[in-house]
XYZ file of C-alpha atoms in Angstrom:
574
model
C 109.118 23.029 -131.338
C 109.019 25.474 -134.032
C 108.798 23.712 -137.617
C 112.286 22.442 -138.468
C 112.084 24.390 -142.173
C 111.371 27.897 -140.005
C 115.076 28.106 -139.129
C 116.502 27.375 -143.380
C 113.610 30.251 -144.206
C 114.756 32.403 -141.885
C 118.543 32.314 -142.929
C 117.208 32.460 -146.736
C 114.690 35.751 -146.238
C 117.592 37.693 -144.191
C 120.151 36.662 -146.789
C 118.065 38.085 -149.503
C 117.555 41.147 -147.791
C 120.575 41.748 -147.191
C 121.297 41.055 -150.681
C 119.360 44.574 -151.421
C 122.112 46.551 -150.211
C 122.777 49.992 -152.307
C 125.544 52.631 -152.777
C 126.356 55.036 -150.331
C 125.105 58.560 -151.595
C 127.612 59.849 -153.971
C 129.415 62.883 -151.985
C 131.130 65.915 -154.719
C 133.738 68.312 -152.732
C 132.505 71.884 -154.147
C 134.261 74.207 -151.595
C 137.503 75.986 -151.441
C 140.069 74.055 -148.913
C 142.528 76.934 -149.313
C 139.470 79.472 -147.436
C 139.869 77.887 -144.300
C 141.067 80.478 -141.576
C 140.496 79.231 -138.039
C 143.029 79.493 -135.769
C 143.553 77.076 -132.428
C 145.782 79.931 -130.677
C 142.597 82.184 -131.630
C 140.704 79.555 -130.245
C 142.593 79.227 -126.975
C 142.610 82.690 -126.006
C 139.012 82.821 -126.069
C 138.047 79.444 -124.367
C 140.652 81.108 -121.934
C 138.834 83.978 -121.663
C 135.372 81.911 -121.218
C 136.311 79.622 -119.094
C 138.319 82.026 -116.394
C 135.626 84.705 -116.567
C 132.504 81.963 -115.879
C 133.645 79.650 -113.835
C 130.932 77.662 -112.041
C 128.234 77.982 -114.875
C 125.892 75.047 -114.685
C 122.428 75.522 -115.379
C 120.444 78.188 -112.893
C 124.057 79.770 -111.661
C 124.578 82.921 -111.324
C 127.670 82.683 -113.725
C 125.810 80.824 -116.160
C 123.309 83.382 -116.728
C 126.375 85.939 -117.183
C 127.997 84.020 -119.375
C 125.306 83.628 -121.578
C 125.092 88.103 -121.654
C 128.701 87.653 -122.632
C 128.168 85.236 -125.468
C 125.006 87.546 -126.687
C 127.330 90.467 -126.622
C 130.252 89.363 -127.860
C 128.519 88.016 -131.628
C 126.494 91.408 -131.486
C 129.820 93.050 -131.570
C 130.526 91.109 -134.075
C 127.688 91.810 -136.298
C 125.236 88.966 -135.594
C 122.032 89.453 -134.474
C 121.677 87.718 -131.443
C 118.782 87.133 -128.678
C 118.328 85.087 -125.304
C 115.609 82.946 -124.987
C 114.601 82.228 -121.154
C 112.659 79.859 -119.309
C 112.065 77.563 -116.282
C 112.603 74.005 -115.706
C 112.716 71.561 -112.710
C 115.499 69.830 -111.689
C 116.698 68.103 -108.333
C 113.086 68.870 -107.267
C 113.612 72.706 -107.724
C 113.237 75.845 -110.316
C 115.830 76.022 -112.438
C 116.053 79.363 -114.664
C 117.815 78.044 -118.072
C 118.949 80.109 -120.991
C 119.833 80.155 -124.910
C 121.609 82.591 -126.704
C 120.621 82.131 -130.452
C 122.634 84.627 -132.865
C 121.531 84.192 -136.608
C 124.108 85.718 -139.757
C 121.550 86.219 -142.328
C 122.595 85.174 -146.055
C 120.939 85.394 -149.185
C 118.732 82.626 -148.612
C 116.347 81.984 -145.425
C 117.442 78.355 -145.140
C 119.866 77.680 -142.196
C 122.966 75.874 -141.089
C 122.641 75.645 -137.430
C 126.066 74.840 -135.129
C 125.291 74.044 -131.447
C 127.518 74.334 -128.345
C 126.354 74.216 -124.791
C 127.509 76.684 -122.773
C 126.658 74.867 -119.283
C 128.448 72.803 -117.337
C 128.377 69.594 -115.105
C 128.087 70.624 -111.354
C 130.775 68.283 -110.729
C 133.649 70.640 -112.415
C 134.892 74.107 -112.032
C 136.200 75.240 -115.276
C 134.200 72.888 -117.718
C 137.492 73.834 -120.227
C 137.048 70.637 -122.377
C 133.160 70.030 -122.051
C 131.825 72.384 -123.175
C 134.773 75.654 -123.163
C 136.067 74.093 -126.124
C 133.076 73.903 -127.994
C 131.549 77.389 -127.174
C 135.738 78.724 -128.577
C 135.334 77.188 -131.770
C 131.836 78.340 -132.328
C 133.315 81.947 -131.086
C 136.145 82.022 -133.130
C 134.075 80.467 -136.334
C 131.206 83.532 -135.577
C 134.769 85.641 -136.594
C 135.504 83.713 -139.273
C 132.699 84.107 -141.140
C 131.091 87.212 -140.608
C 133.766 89.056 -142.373
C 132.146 87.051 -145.765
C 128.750 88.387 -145.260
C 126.567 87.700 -147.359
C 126.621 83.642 -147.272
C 124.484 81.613 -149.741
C 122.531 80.664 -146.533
C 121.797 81.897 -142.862
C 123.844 80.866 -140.281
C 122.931 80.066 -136.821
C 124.871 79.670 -133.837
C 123.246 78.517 -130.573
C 124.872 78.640 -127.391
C 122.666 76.310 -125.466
C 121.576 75.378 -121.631
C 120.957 72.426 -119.863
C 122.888 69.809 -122.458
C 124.387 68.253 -118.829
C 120.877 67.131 -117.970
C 119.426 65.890 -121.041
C 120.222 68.285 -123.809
C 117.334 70.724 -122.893
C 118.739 73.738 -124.411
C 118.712 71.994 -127.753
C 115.295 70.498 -127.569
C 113.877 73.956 -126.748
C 115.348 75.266 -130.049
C 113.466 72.197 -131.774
C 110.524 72.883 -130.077
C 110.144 76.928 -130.455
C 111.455 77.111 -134.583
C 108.925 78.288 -136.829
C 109.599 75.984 -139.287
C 112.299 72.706 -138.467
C 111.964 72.302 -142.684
C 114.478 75.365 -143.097
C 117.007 73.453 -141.455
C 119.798 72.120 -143.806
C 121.632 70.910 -141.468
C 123.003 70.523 -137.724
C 126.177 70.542 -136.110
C 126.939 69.821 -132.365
C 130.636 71.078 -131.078
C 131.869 69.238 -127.575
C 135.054 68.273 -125.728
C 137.459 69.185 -128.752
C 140.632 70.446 -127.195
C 142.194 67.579 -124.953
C 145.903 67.405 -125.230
C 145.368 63.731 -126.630
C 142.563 63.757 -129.497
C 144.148 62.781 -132.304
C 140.913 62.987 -134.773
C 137.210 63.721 -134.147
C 134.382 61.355 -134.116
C 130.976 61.683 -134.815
C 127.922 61.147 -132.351
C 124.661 60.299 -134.699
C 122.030 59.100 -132.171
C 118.990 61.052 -131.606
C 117.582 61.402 -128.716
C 115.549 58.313 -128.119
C 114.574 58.457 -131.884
C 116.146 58.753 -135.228
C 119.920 58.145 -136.304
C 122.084 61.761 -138.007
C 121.781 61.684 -142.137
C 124.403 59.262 -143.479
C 125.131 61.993 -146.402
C 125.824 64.740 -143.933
C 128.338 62.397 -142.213
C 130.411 61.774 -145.507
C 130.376 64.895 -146.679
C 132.125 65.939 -143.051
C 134.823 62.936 -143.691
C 135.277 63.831 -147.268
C 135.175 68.226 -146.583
C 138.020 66.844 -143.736
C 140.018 64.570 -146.436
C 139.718 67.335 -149.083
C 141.987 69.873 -146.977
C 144.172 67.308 -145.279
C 143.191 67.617 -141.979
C 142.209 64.837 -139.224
C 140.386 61.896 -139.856
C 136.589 62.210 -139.026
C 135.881 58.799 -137.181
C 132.499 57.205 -138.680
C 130.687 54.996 -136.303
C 131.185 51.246 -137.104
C 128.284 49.092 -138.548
C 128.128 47.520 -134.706
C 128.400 50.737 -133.170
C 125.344 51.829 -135.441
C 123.427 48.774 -133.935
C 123.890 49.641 -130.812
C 123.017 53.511 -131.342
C 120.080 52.979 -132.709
C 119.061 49.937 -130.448
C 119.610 52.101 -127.407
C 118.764 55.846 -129.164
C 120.005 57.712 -125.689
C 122.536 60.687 -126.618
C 124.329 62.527 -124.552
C 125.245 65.167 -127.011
C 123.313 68.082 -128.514
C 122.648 66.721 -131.872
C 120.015 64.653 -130.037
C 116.838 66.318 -129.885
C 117.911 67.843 -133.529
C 117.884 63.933 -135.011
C 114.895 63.057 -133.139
C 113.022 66.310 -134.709
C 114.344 64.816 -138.474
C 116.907 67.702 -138.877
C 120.114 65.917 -140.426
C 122.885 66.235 -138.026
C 125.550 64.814 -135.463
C 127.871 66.010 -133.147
C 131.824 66.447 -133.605
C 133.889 65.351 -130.236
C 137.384 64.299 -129.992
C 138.620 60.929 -130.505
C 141.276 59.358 -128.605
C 143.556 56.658 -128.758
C 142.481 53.431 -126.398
C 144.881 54.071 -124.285
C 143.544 56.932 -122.939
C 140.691 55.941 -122.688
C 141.065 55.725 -118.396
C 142.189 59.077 -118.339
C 139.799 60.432 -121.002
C 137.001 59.325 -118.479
C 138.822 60.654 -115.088
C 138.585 64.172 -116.706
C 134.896 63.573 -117.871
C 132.606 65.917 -115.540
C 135.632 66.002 -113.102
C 137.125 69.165 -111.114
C 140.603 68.435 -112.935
C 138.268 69.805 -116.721
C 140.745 72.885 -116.531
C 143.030 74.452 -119.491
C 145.925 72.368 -118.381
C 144.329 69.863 -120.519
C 143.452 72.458 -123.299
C 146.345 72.472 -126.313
C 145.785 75.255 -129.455
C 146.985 72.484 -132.004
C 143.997 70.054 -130.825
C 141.097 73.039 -130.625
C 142.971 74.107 -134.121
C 142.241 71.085 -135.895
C 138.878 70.897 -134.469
C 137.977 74.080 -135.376
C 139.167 73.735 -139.366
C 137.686 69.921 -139.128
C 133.948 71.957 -138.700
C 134.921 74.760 -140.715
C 135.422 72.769 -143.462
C 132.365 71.359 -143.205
C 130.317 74.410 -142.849
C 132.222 75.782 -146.178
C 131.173 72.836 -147.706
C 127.789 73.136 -147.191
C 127.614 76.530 -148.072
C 128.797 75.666 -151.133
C 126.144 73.093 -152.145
C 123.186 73.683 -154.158
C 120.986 70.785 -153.606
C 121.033 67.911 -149.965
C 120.795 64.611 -150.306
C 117.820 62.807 -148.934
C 118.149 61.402 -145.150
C 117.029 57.721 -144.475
C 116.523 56.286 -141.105
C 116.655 54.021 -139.674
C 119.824 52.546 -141.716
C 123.096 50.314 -141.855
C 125.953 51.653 -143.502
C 129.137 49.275 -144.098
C 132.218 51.875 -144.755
C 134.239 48.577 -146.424
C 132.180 47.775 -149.225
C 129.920 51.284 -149.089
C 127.012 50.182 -149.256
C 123.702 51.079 -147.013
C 120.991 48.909 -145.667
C 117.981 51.061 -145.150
C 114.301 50.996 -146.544
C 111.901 48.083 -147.650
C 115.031 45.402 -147.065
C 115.640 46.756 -143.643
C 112.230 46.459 -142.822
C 111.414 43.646 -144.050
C 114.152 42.091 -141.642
C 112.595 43.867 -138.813
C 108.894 42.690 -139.680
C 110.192 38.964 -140.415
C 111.579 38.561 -137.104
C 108.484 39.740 -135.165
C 106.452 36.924 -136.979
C 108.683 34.581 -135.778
C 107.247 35.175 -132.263
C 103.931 34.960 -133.745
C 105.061 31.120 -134.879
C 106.249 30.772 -132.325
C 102.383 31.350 -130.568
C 100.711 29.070 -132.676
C 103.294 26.231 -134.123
C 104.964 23.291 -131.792
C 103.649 20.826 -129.677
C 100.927 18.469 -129.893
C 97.979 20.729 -129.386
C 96.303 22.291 -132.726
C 96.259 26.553 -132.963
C 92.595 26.464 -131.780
C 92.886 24.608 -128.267
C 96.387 26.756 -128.293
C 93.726 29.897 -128.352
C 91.031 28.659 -126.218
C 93.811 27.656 -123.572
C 94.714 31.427 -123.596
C 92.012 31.865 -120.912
C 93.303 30.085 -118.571
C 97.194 31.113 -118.806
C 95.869 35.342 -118.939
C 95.262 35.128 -115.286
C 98.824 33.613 -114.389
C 100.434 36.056 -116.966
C 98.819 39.185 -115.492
C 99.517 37.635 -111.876
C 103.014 38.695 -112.911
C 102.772 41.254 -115.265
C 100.486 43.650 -113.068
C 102.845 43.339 -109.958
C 105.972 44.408 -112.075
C 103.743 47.596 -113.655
C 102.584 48.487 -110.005
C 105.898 48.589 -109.034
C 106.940 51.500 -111.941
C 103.307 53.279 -110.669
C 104.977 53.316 -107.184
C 108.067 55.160 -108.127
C 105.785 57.532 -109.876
C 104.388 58.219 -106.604
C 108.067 57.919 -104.624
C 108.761 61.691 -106.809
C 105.079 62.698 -106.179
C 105.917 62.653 -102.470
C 109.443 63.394 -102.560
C 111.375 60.616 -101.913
C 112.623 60.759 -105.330
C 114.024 63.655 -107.102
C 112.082 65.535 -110.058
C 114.127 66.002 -113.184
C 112.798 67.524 -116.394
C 114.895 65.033 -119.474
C 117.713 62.802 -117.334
C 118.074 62.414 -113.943
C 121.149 64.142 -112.420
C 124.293 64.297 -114.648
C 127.226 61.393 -114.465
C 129.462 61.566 -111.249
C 126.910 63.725 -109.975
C 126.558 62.825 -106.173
C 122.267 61.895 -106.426
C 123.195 59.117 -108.700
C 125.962 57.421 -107.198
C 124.229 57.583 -103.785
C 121.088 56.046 -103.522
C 117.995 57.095 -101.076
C 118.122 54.242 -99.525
C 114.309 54.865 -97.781
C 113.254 54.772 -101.359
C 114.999 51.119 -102.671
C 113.808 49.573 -99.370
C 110.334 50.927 -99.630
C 110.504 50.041 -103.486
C 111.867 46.362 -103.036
C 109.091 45.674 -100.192
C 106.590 47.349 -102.842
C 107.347 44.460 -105.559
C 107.169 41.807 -102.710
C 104.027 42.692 -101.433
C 102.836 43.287 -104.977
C 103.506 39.990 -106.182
C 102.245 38.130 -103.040
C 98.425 40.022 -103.962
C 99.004 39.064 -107.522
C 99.717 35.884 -106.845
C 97.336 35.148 -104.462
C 94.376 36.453 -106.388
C 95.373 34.227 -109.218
C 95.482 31.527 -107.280
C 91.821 32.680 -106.164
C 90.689 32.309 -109.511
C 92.223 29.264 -111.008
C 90.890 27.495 -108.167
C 87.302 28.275 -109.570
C 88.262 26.920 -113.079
C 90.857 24.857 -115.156
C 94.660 25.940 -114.596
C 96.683 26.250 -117.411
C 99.511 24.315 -119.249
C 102.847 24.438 -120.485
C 101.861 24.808 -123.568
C 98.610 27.262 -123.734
C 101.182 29.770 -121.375
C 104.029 29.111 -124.329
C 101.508 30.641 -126.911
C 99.926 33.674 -124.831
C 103.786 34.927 -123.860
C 105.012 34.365 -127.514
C 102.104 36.365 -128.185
C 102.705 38.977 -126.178
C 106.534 39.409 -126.916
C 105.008 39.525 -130.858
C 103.004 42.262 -129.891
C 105.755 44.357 -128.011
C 107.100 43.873 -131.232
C 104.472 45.281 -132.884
C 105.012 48.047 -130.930
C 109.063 48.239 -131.138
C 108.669 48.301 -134.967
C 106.399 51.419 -134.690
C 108.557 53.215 -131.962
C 112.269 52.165 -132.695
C 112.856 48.709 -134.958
C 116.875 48.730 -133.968
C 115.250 48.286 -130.652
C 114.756 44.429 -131.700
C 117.904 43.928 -130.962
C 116.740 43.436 -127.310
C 114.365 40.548 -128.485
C 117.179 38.209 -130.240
C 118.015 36.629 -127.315
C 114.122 35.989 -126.424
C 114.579 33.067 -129.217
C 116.256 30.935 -125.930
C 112.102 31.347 -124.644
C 111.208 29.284 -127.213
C 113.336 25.999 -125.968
C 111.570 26.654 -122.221
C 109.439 22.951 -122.043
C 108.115 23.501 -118.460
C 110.381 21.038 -116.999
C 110.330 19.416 -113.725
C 112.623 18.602 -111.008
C 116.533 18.516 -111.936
C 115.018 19.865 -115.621
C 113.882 23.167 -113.840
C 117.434 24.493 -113.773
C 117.602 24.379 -117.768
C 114.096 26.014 -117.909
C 115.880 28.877 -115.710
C 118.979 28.949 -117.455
C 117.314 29.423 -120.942
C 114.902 32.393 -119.060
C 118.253 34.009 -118.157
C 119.427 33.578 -121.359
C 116.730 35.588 -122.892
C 117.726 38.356 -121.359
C 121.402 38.277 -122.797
C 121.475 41.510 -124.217
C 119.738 43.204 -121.834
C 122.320 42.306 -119.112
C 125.041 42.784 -121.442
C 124.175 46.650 -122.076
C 123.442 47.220 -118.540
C 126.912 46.113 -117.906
C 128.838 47.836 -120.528
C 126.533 51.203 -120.135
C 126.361 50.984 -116.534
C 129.387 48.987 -115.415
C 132.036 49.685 -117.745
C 130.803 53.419 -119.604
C 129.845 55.087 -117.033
C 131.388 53.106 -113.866
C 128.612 53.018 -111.684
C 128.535 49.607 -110.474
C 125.687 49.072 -108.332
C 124.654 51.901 -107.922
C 123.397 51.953 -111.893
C 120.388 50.258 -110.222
C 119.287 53.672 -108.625
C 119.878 55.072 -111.804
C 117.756 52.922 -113.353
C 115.160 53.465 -111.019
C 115.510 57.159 -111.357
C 114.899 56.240 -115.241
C 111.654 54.831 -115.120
C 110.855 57.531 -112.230
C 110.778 60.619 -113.877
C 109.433 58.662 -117.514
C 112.483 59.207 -119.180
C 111.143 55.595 -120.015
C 107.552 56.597 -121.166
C 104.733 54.974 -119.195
C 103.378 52.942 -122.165
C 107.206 51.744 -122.928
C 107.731 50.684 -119.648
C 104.207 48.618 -119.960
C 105.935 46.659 -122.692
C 108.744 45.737 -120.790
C 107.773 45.025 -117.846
C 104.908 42.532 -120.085
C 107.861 40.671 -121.597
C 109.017 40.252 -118.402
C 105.570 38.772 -117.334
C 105.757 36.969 -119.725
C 108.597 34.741 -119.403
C 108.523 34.858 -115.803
C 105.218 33.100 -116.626
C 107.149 30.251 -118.645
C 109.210 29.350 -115.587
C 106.743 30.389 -112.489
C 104.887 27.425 -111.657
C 100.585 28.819 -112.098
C 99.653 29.648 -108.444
C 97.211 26.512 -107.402
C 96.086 26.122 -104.145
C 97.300 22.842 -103.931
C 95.407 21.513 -101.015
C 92.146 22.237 -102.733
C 93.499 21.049 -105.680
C 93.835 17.509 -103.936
């Protein structure tokens, strides 16, 4: 076992750290409360107008390509200067034709405040009134608002964007084709804002797969809100910002804007719990129509991100943005930088210790044994990474779809029913997989010394440390996955009736990892089983990157290789 002081240490480093705490950036009102104009029946009429005209809209429609002319127009006639940016994707295996319309109010300075709102739709709904007709109203009826106080200390720049529905595409393409992402103050997502029932916004930070929005630019929208009196702005709990930034996968279009290091978030309705069964029967569903729409919801929406636009107009210099971070809205006070990391760094070493302290054996025959437990670890390991090679080649040959970002959209019908030819095919894949790997381990330890409890303990402690390694580089919330990979360290290699601990404590070390797939899969979205295909469509189309799914599928190898007996031949062995 692991040196009885480790534990006391432990508790002692992560209470000093925590101890390193600091104030929550100091955020000064500046703007005018009594300048706000917007108007939810203004607001109405037009997502009426939207929504009735371009029905049907999702990404490579006829109507969508309309609707995106209509958006163009209408802010030219307004005074903006406005221009579509065009280009070709591949979804559900085919050409998709995807567009932007990007209007820009110049002010006296180059730097830019950029509001987003995706003018697509799920292929699952009709009207799309609530995601996204809401958001593309506001953003309509704000282009009104302000152009009538030309010229503004900075530019504005309101994007109308594609593709959000299947992985924020239209968003990303902005990030990827802007001359320079450093003129960026700041950026704003608008979605589902007008449901009868919001009764206050919320903010989604997460970036997508990297990066968590700019704590400052989140105050200053609560505070711009408190200033005027209007609805609460909903900050994400200190759990909730665990969680984000543990599993960085956004479904908003503040995403790819995070990732790229742009401060933002994106403003969507809150609602009371409650709802919340209802809230997710209209999500991507045919009933998304006006009925649901009210002008006193889209009202306060609307003045909610006015007020924050007129706030930053207003400011002179921006606050620095620190990621990752923890803030704690009770005592405010922020957990970010050297104490954060340290944390993070301190509880990969314990993996390390946990490689080359307990037992009998000294760190050197712990080393030298590594020999003989690297066949039985790759005996498991390399079946596990053939099988993600094999869906690879299930898309390359068509029995799997093709998606550029995500696969599919939620509800859509590809993800809650499975190819069946292709889980089959996939399942027999791993079996066959793991019989060769198995067998050709057994091949080889027959030639030399098999391994023991304790030399496999070290090599799979040392391989979780180095996923670490590589966790800390790519995304340290992502630790959180790891905590429960403490239960490896009680596995003894137990025999008989002691077996069924040894398998309990594997299970246990994947604790969180069930427990997200449940509440993502099970509970958010509602999939049941059939979150298993979407999984598989994850790691298909490397929405899970090839060298992240080598990591887990080696920290599966390697506690499957704590509780996997080594594969002796056991005659010969005799």
């Amino acid at each position: 076992m692991v040196n009885k002081l480790y534990l006391p240490l432990c508790l002692l480093f992560l209470c000093v750290a925590l101890s390193a705490c600091v104030a929550k950036p100091d955020v000064q009102m500046s703007y005018d409360p009594g300048a706000l104009r917007f108007s939810g029946d203004r607001a109405m009429e037009l997502e009426r107008e939207f929504v009735t005209r371009f029905p049907n809209r999702h990404s490579g429609q006829s109507n969508n390509r309309l609707a995106v002319k209509w958006l163009s127009a209408k802010l030219t006639d307004l005074g903006w200067s406005c221009s579509i940016d065009e280009w070709e994707i591949i979804n559900y295996s085919r050409p998709v034709a995807l567009n932007n319309a990007v209007c820009r109010l110049p002010g006296k300075s180059d730097r830019e405040i950029l509001v987003v709102a995706h003018h697509d739709q799920a292929p699952t709904t009709i009207q799309g009134a609530d995601n996204n007709g809401s958001g593309v109203a506001i953003l309509l009826h704000l282009a009104e608002v302000f152009v009538n106080e030309n010229p503004l200390p900075y530019t504005l720049v309101f994007a109308f964007t594609d593709a959000e529905e299947y992985g924020m595409i239209g968003s990303r393409r902005y990030v990827e084709t802007h001359p320079n992402l450093q003129q960026i103050i700041a950026g704003i997502s608008l979605d589902n804002l007008g449901r009868t029932y919001y009764d206050g916004v919320k903010m989604e930070l997460v970036g997508r797969y990297d990066g968590y929005g700019a704590l400052w630019l989140a105050l200053t929208a609560r505070e711009a809100a408190r200033a005027a009196g209007l609805w609460d702005v909903h900050l994400r709990s200190t759990f909730d910002q665990v969680t984000d930034q543990a599993a960085p996968v956004s479904l908003m279009d503040q995403g790819p804007l995070v990732a790229a290091g742009i401060p933002a978030f994106g403003f969507a309705g809150h609602f009371p719990e409650s709802y919340a069964d209802e809230n997710y029967r209209l999500w991507h569903d045919p009933d998304d129509t006006l009925d649901y729409q009210s002008a006193n919801v889209l009202g306060k929406s609307g003045l909610t991100a006015e007020a924050l636009i007129r706030q930053l107009l207003s400011m002179d210099k921006f606050p620095k943005a620190f990621s990752p971070y923890l803030f704690f809205d009770s005592s405010g006070q922020v957990l970010q930088g050297l104490p954060l990391w340290l944390i993070f760094c301190g509880f990969v070493i314990i993996f390390f210790l946990g490689s080359v302290l307990g037992g009998k054996t000294s760190i050197q025959e712990k080393l030298l044994g590594w020999r003989f437990a690297l066949p039985h670890f790759l005996g498991l390991w390399m079946p596990l990474l053939a099988s993600i090679i094999l869906l690879y080649v299930f898309v390359w040959v068509g029995l799997m779809d093709r998606y550029h970002a995500y696969p599919a959209t939620t509800k859509d019908s590809a993800l809650l029913h499975p190819r069946w030819p292709a889980v089959i095919l996939f399942l027999l894949g791993l079996g066959v997989f793991f019989y060769l790997g198995r067998r050709l381990v057994r091949d080889y330890v027959n030639s030399t010394k098999h391994a023991t409890h304790i030399q496999i303990m070290s090599l799979s402690m040392f391989i979780i440390g180095l996923s670490g390694v590589y966790v800390l580089w790519l995304n340290p919330f992502a630790l959180l996955f790891f905590v429960p990979l403490l239960f490896w360290l009680l596995i003894a290699g137990r025999r008989g009736v002691g077996k069924i601990l040894d398998l309990l404590l594997f299970l246990l070390g994947g604790l969180v990892v069930y427990a997200l797939i449940y509440v993502f899969g099970f509970i958010t979205l509602r999939y049941n089983l059939a979150f298993l295909w979407f999984m598989m469509n994850m790691f298909s189309i490397r929405m899970i990157s090839f060298p992240t799914a080598a990591m887990i599928t080696a920290i599966f190898g390697a506690g499957l290789a704590l509780v996997v007996n080594p594969a002796i031949d056991r005659g010969r062995s005799k």
